[in-house]
Structures are given as structure tokens and as C-alpha cells.
Coordinates of N, CA, C and O in Angstrom, one line a residue:
X1 N 0.8 -1.2 0.0 CA 0.0 0.0 0.0 C 0.9 1.2 0.0 O 2.0 1.2 0.3
X2 N 0.3 2.4 -0.4 CA 1.0 3.6 -0.4 C 1.4 4.1 1.0 O 0.5 4.1 1.9
X3 N 2.6 4.4 1.2 CA 3.1 4.9 2.5 C 4.0 6.1 2.2 O 4.8 6.1 1.3
X4 N 3.8 7.2 3.0 CA 4.7 8.3 3.0 C 5.2 8.5 4.4 O 4.3 8.7 5.4
X5 N 6.5 8.6 4.6 CA 7.0 8.7 6.0 C 8.0 9.9 6.0 O 9.1 9.9 5.4
X6 N 7.6 10.9 6.8 CA 8.4 12.1 6.9 C 9.4 12.0 8.1 O 9.1 11.3 9.0
X7 N 10.5 12.7 7.9 CA 11.5 12.7 9.0 C 12.3 14.0 8.9 O 12.2 14.7 7.8
X8 N 13.1 14.3 9.9 CA 14.0 15.4 9.8 C 13.6 16.7 10.6 O 14.4 17.6 10.6
X9 N 12.4 16.6 11.1 CA 12.0 17.8 11.9 C 12.8 17.9 13.2 O 13.6 17.1 13.6
X10 N 12.5 19.0 13.9 CA 13.2 19.2 15.2 C 13.1 20.7 15.6 O 12.3 21.5 15.0
X11 N 13.8 21.0 16.7 CA 13.9 22.3 17.2 C 15.1 23.0 16.6 O 16.2 22.5 16.7
X12 N 14.9 24.2 16.1 CA 16.0 25.0 15.5 C 15.9 26.4 15.9 O 14.8 26.9 16.0
X13 N 17.0 27.1 16.0 CA 17.0 28.6 16.3 C 16.6 29.4 15.1 O 16.9 28.9 13.9
X14 N 16.1 30.6 15.2 CA 15.8 31.4 14.1 C 17.1 31.6 13.3 O 18.2 31.8 13.8
X15 N 16.9 31.6 11.9 CA 18.1 31.6 11.0 C 18.7 30.3 10.7 O 19.6 30.2 9.8
X16 N 18.3 29.3 11.4 CA 18.9 28.0 11.2 C 18.3 27.2 10.0 O 17.5 27.8 9.3
X17 N 18.8 26.0 9.9 CA 18.4 25.2 8.7 C 18.0 23.8 9.1 O 18.5 23.3 10.1
X18 N 17.1 23.2 8.3 CA 16.8 21.8 8.5 C 16.5 21.2 7.1 O 16.2 22.0 6.2
X19 N 16.7 19.9 7.0 CA 16.3 19.2 5.8 C 15.3 18.1 6.1 O 15.6 17.2 6.9
X20 N 14.1 18.3 5.6 CA 13.1 17.2 5.8 C 13.1 16.2 4.7 O 13.5 16.6 3.5
X21 N 12.8 15.0 5.0 CA 12.8 13.9 4.0 C 11.4 13.3 4.1 O 10.8 13.2 5.1
X22 N 10.9 12.8 2.9 CA 9.7 12.0 2.9 C 10.0 10.8 2.0 O 10.2 10.9 0.8
X23 N 10.0 9.6 2.7 CA 10.3 8.4 2.0 C 9.0 7.7 1.5 O 8.0 7.6 2.4
X24 N 8.9 7.4 0.3 CA 7.6 6.9 -0.3 C 7.8 5.5 -0.7 O 8.9 5.0 -1.0
X25 N 6.7 4.7 -0.6 CA 6.7 3.3 -1.0 C 5.2 3.0 -1.4 O 4.3 3.7 -1.1
X26 N 5.1 1.9 -2.2 CA 3.8 1.4 -2.6 C 3.3 1.9 -3.9 O 2.2 1.5 -4.3
X27 N 4.1 2.7 -4.6 CA 3.8 3.2 -5.9 C 5.0 3.6 -6.7 O 6.1 3.6 -6.1
X28 N 4.9 3.8 -8.0 CA 6.0 4.2 -8.8 C 6.3 5.7 -8.6 O 5.7 6.5 -9.3
X29 N 7.2 5.9 -7.7 CA 7.5 7.3 -7.2 C 7.8 8.2 -8.3 O 7.3 9.4 -8.4
X30 N 8.6 7.8 -9.3 CA 9.1 8.7 -10.4 C 7.9 9.2 -11.3 O 8.1 10.2 -12.0
X31 N 6.8 8.6 -11.2 CA 5.7 8.9 -12.1 C 4.7 10.0 -11.5 O 3.7 10.3 -12.2
X32 N 5.0 10.4 -10.3 CA 4.0 11.3 -9.6 C 4.7 12.5 -9.0 O 5.8 12.5 -8.5
X33 N 4.0 13.7 -9.1 CA 4.4 14.8 -8.4 C 4.2 14.7 -6.9 O 3.4 13.8 -6.4
X34 N 5.0 15.5 -6.1 CA 5.0 15.4 -4.7 C 4.9 16.8 -4.1 O 5.4 17.8 -4.7
X35 N 4.2 16.9 -3.0 CA 4.0 18.3 -2.4 C 4.3 18.2 -0.9 O 3.9 17.2 -0.2
X36 N 4.9 19.3 -0.4 CA 5.0 19.5 1.1 C 3.9 20.5 1.5 O 3.8 21.6 0.8
X37 N 3.3 20.2 2.6 CA 2.3 21.1 3.2 C 2.8 21.3 4.7 O 3.6 20.6 5.2
X38 N 2.2 22.3 5.3 CA 2.4 22.5 6.7 C 1.2 23.1 7.4 O 0.3 23.7 6.7
X39 N 1.1 22.7 8.7 CA -0.1 23.2 9.4 C 0.4 23.7 10.8 O 1.0 22.9 11.6
X40 N 0.2 25.0 11.0 CA 0.5 25.6 12.3 C -0.7 25.4 13.2 O -1.8 25.3 12.8
X41 N -0.4 25.5 14.5 CA -1.5 25.4 15.5 C -2.6 26.4 15.2 O -2.4 27.6 15.1
X42 N -3.9 25.9 15.1 CA -5.0 26.8 14.9 C -5.2 27.3 13.5 O -6.0 28.1 13.3
X43 N -4.4 26.8 12.6 CA -4.4 27.3 11.2 C -4.7 26.1 10.2 O -4.6 25.0 10.6
X44 N -5.1 26.5 9.0 CA -5.3 25.5 8.0 C -4.0 24.9 7.5 O -2.9 25.5 7.6
X45 N -4.1 23.7 6.9 CA -2.9 23.1 6.2 C -2.7 23.8 4.9 O -3.6 23.9 4.0
X46 N -1.5 24.3 4.6 CA -1.2 25.1 3.4 C -0.1 24.5 2.7 O 0.8 23.8 3.2
X47 N -0.1 24.7 1.3 CA 1.0 24.2 0.5 C 2.2 25.0 0.8 O 2.2 26.2 0.9
X48 N 3.4 24.3 0.9 CA 4.7 25.0 1.0 C 5.4 24.9 -0.3 O 5.9 25.9 -0.8
X49 N 5.5 23.7 -0.9 CA 6.3 23.6 -2.1 C 5.8 22.3 -2.8 O 5.4 21.3 -2.1
X50 N 6.0 22.2 -4.1 CA 5.7 21.0 -4.8 C 6.7 20.8 -6.0 O 7.3 21.8 -6.4
X51 N 6.8 19.6 -6.4 CA 7.7 19.2 -7.5 C 7.1 18.3 -8.4 O 6.4 17.3 -8.0
X52 N 7.3 18.5 -9.7 CA 6.7 17.6 -10.7 C 7.6 16.4 -11.0 O 8.4 16.0 -10.2
X53 N 7.4 15.9 -12.2 CA 8.1 14.6 -12.6 C 9.5 14.9 -13.0 O 9.8 15.8 -13.7
X54 N 10.4 14.0 -12.6 CA 11.8 14.1 -12.9 C 12.1 13.9 -14.3 O 13.2 14.2 -14.8
X55 N 11.3 13.2 -15.1 CA 11.6 13.0 -16.5 C 11.2 14.2 -17.4 O 11.4 14.1 -18.6
X56 N 10.7 15.2 -16.8 CA 10.5 16.4 -17.6 C 11.8 17.1 -17.8 O 12.7 17.1 -17.0
X57 N 11.9 17.7 -19.0 CA 13.2 18.4 -19.3 C 13.5 19.5 -18.3 O 14.6 19.6 -17.8
X58 N 12.5 20.3 -18.0 CA 12.7 21.3 -16.9 C 11.7 20.9 -15.8 O 10.5 21.0 -15.9
X59 N 12.3 20.3 -14.7 CA 11.5 19.9 -13.6 C 10.7 21.1 -13.0 O 11.3 22.1 -12.7
X60 N 9.4 20.9 -12.9 CA 8.6 22.0 -12.5 C 8.5 22.0 -10.9 O 8.2 21.0 -10.3
X61 N 8.8 23.2 -10.4 CA 8.6 23.4 -8.9 C 7.8 24.6 -8.6 O 7.6 25.5 -9.5
X62 N 7.1 24.5 -7.5 CA 6.3 25.7 -7.0 C 6.6 25.9 -5.6 O 6.9 25.0 -4.8
X63 N 6.6 27.2 -5.2 CA 6.9 27.6 -3.8 C 5.8 28.6 -3.4 O 5.5 29.5 -4.1
X64 N 5.4 28.5 -2.1 CA 4.6 29.5 -1.6 C 5.4 30.8 -1.4 O 6.6 30.7 -1.2
X65 N 4.8 31.9 -1.5 CA 5.5 33.2 -1.5 C 6.3 33.3 -0.1 O 7.4 33.9 -0.1
X66 N 5.7 32.8 0.9 CA 6.3 32.9 2.2 C 7.7 32.2 2.4 O 8.4 32.5 3.3
X67 N 7.9 31.2 1.5 CA 9.2 30.4 1.6 C 10.1 30.6 0.4 O 11.2 30.0 0.4
X68 N 9.7 31.3 -0.6 CA 10.5 31.5 -1.8 C 11.9 32.1 -1.4 O 12.0 33.0 -0.6
X69 N 12.9 31.5 -2.0 CA 14.3 32.0 -1.7 C 14.9 31.4 -0.4 O 16.1 31.6 -0.2
X70 N 14.1 30.7 0.4 CA 14.6 30.1 1.6 C 14.5 28.6 1.6 O 15.4 27.9 2.1
X71 N 13.5 28.1 1.0 CA 13.2 26.6 0.9 C 13.5 26.1 -0.5 O 13.3 26.8 -1.5
X72 N 14.0 24.8 -0.5 CA 14.2 24.2 -1.8 C 13.7 22.8 -1.8 O 14.0 22.0 -0.9
X73 N 12.8 22.4 -2.7 CA 12.3 21.1 -2.8 C 13.0 20.3 -3.9 O 13.4 20.9 -4.9
X74 N 13.3 19.1 -3.6 CA 14.0 18.2 -4.6 C 13.6 16.8 -4.4 O 12.9 16.4 -3.4
X75 N 13.9 15.9 -5.3 CA 13.6 14.5 -5.3 C 14.7 13.7 -5.7 O 15.5 14.1 -6.6
X76 N 14.8 12.5 -5.2 CA 15.7 11.4 -5.6 C 14.9 10.2 -5.9 O 14.5 9.5 -5.0
X77 N 14.7 10.0 -7.2 CA 13.9 8.8 -7.6 C 14.5 7.5 -7.3 O 13.8 6.5 -7.1
X78 N 15.9 7.4 -7.2 CA 16.5 6.2 -6.9 C 16.3 5.8 -5.4 O 16.3 4.6 -5.1
X79 N 16.0 6.8 -4.6 CA 15.7 6.5 -3.2 C 14.2 6.7 -2.8 O 13.9 6.6 -1.7
X80 N 13.4 7.0 -3.8 CA 12.0 7.2 -3.6 C 11.7 8.2 -2.5 O 10.9 8.0 -1.6
X81 N 12.5 9.3 -2.6 CA 12.4 10.3 -1.5 C 12.3 11.7 -2.1 O 13.0 12.0 -3.0
X82 N 11.5 12.5 -1.4 CA 11.4 13.9 -1.7 C 11.9 14.7 -0.5 O 11.7 14.2 0.7
X83 N 12.6 15.8 -0.7 CA 13.3 16.5 0.3 C 12.7 17.9 0.4 O 12.3 18.5 -0.6
X84 N 12.9 18.6 1.5 CA 12.6 20.0 1.6 C 13.7 20.6 2.5 O 13.8 20.4 3.7
X85 N 14.6 21.3 1.8 CA 15.7 22.0 2.4 C 15.2 23.4 2.9 O 14.7 24.1 2.1
X86 N 15.3 23.7 4.2 CA 14.8 24.9 4.7 C 15.9 25.7 5.3 O 16.5 25.2 6.3
X87 N 16.2 26.8 4.8 CA 17.2 27.7 5.3 C 16.5 29.0 5.8 O 15.4 29.3 5.4
X88 N 17.3 29.8 6.6 CA 16.8 31.0 7.1 C 15.4 30.9 7.8 O 14.5 31.7 7.7
X89 N 15.3 29.8 8.7 CA 14.1 29.6 9.3 C 13.6 30.7 10.3 O 14.5 31.3 10.9
X90 N 12.3 30.9 10.3 CA 11.7 32.0 11.1 C 10.7 31.3 12.1 O 10.2 30.2 11.8
X91 N 10.4 32.0 13.2 CA 9.4 31.4 14.1 C 8.1 31.1 13.4 O 7.4 30.1 13.8
X92 N 7.7 31.9 12.4 CA 6.5 31.6 11.7 C 6.5 30.4 10.8 O 5.5 30.0 10.3
X93 N 7.7 29.8 10.7 CA 7.7 28.5 10.0 C 7.4 27.3 10.9 O 7.3 26.2 10.4
X94 N 7.2 27.6 12.2 CA 6.8 26.5 13.1 C 5.5 25.9 12.7 O 4.5 26.6 12.6
X95 N 5.5 24.6 12.5 CA 4.4 23.8 12.1 C 4.7 22.4 12.0 O 5.8 22.0 12.1
X96 N 3.6 21.6 11.8 CA 3.8 20.2 11.4 C 3.9 20.2 9.9 O 3.0 20.7 9.2
X97 N 4.9 19.5 9.3 CA 5.1 19.4 7.9 C 4.8 18.1 7.4 O 5.2 17.0 8.0
X98 N 3.9 18.0 6.3 CA 3.4 16.8 5.8 C 3.8 16.7 4.3 O 3.8 17.7 3.6
X99 N 4.1 15.5 3.8 CA 4.2 15.3 2.4 C 2.9 14.6 1.9 O 2.2 14.0 2.6
X100 N 2.7 14.8 0.6 CA 1.4 14.5 0.0 C 1.6 14.1 -1.5 O 2.5 14.6 -2.2
X101 N 0.8 13.1 -2.0 CA 0.7 12.9 -3.4 C -0.7 12.4 -3.7 O -1.5 12.1 -2.8
X102 N -1.0 12.5 -5.0 CA -2.3 12.1 -5.5 C -2.1 10.9 -6.5 O -1.4 11.0 -7.5
X103 N -2.8 9.8 -6.3 CA -2.8 8.7 -7.1 C -4.2 8.2 -7.4 O -4.9 7.9 -6.5
X104 N -4.5 8.2 -8.7 CA -5.8 7.6 -9.1 C -7.0 8.2 -8.4 O -8.0 7.5 -8.0
X105 N -7.0 9.5 -8.1 CA -8.1 10.2 -7.5 C -8.0 10.2 -6.0 O -8.9 10.7 -5.3
X106 N -7.0 9.5 -5.4 CA -6.9 9.5 -3.9 C -5.7 10.3 -3.5 O -4.7 10.2 -4.1
X107 N -5.9 11.0 -2.4 CA -4.8 11.8 -1.8 C -4.2 11.0 -0.6 O -5.0 10.5 0.2
X108 N -2.9 11.0 -0.6 CA -2.2 10.3 0.5 C -1.4 11.3 1.2 O -0.7 12.2 0.6
X109 N -1.3 11.1 2.6 CA -0.6 11.9 3.5 C 0.3 11.1 4.3 O 0.0 10.0 4.7
X110 N 1.5 11.7 4.7 CA 2.3 11.1 5.7 C 1.8 11.5 7.1 O 0.8 12.2 7.2
X111 N 2.5 11.1 8.1 CA 2.1 11.3 9.5 C 2.5 12.7 10.0 O 2.1 13.2 11.0
X112 N 3.5 13.3 9.2 CA 4.0 14.6 9.6 C 5.2 14.6 10.5 O 5.5 13.6 11.2
X113 N 5.9 15.7 10.4 CA 7.1 15.9 11.2 C 7.1 17.3 11.8 O 6.8 18.3 11.0
X114 N 7.3 17.5 13.1 CA 7.2 18.8 13.7 C 8.5 19.6 13.5 O 9.6 19.1 13.7
X115 N 8.3 20.8 13.1 CA 9.4 21.8 13.0 C 9.1 22.9 14.0 O 8.0 23.5 13.9
X116 N 10.0 23.2 14.9 CA 9.8 24.3 15.8 C 11.0 25.2 15.7 O 12.1 24.8 15.8
X117 N 10.7 26.5 15.4 CA 11.7 27.5 15.3 C 11.6 28.5 16.5 O 10.6 29.2 16.6
X118 N 12.6 28.4 17.4 CA 12.5 29.2 18.6 C 13.9 29.4 19.2 O 14.7 28.5 19.0
X119 N 14.1 30.5 19.8 CA 15.3 30.7 20.5 C 15.2 30.3 22.0 O 16.2 30.4 22.7

């Protein structure tokens, strides 16, 4: 079955960096786009970044305005993993981060990984 497992979250000081990973299994990873979302306490779950298929000549990526220039999404099809490199972290980046994909009309989510930015 489809599984998405996030890791790499933690506590970091403002200005610090983290790299989140999402290990996928149960489907042909290279054939599907992947998306990172986040949900802060009391707020809706919002898109952070997404990445298209690696066999495209120009791999398509999207970033929310709030993370442009600080976060980078990437994928390694050999490892069935999507990454989110987060630099210049701010307290407002504190949230649970989830990875997501859509297969055959069904949306799949991981369990999430907590990122806390605090001094």
C-alpha cells in the first residue's frame, strides 16, 4: 500500500536550517508529483512547495511566497524520497510538515514531522 514517511524535523533557532525527508513506497514514485504542506496550531494546512516529474526536461517546482528563496524542494527517484531544504528559518515556519501525493483520485498523506523555530 502507499506509504509516506516524513523525518528530519526538530527544534532549531531562528536563522537555522533543516532538511526534511519524505520516503515513499507502494507506488511508482518517479511517475508522480509530490507536495509539502504545513499546518501551524489553529491554522489550515497550506501548500509549502511542490515538485513535478523528474523525466520532464525542466522539472517544475512551485513555492509559496512565504518560503521563496529560503526553501528548496528536490527529489531522488533512486531513493523514492522527496526533500525539503529549509534555510533562514523563522518562528512563523513553526508547524507540522506533511508530504502528499495524488494517485488515481486518492490523496495520500504522511504522518507529519514537527518543526519548531525558537530561541
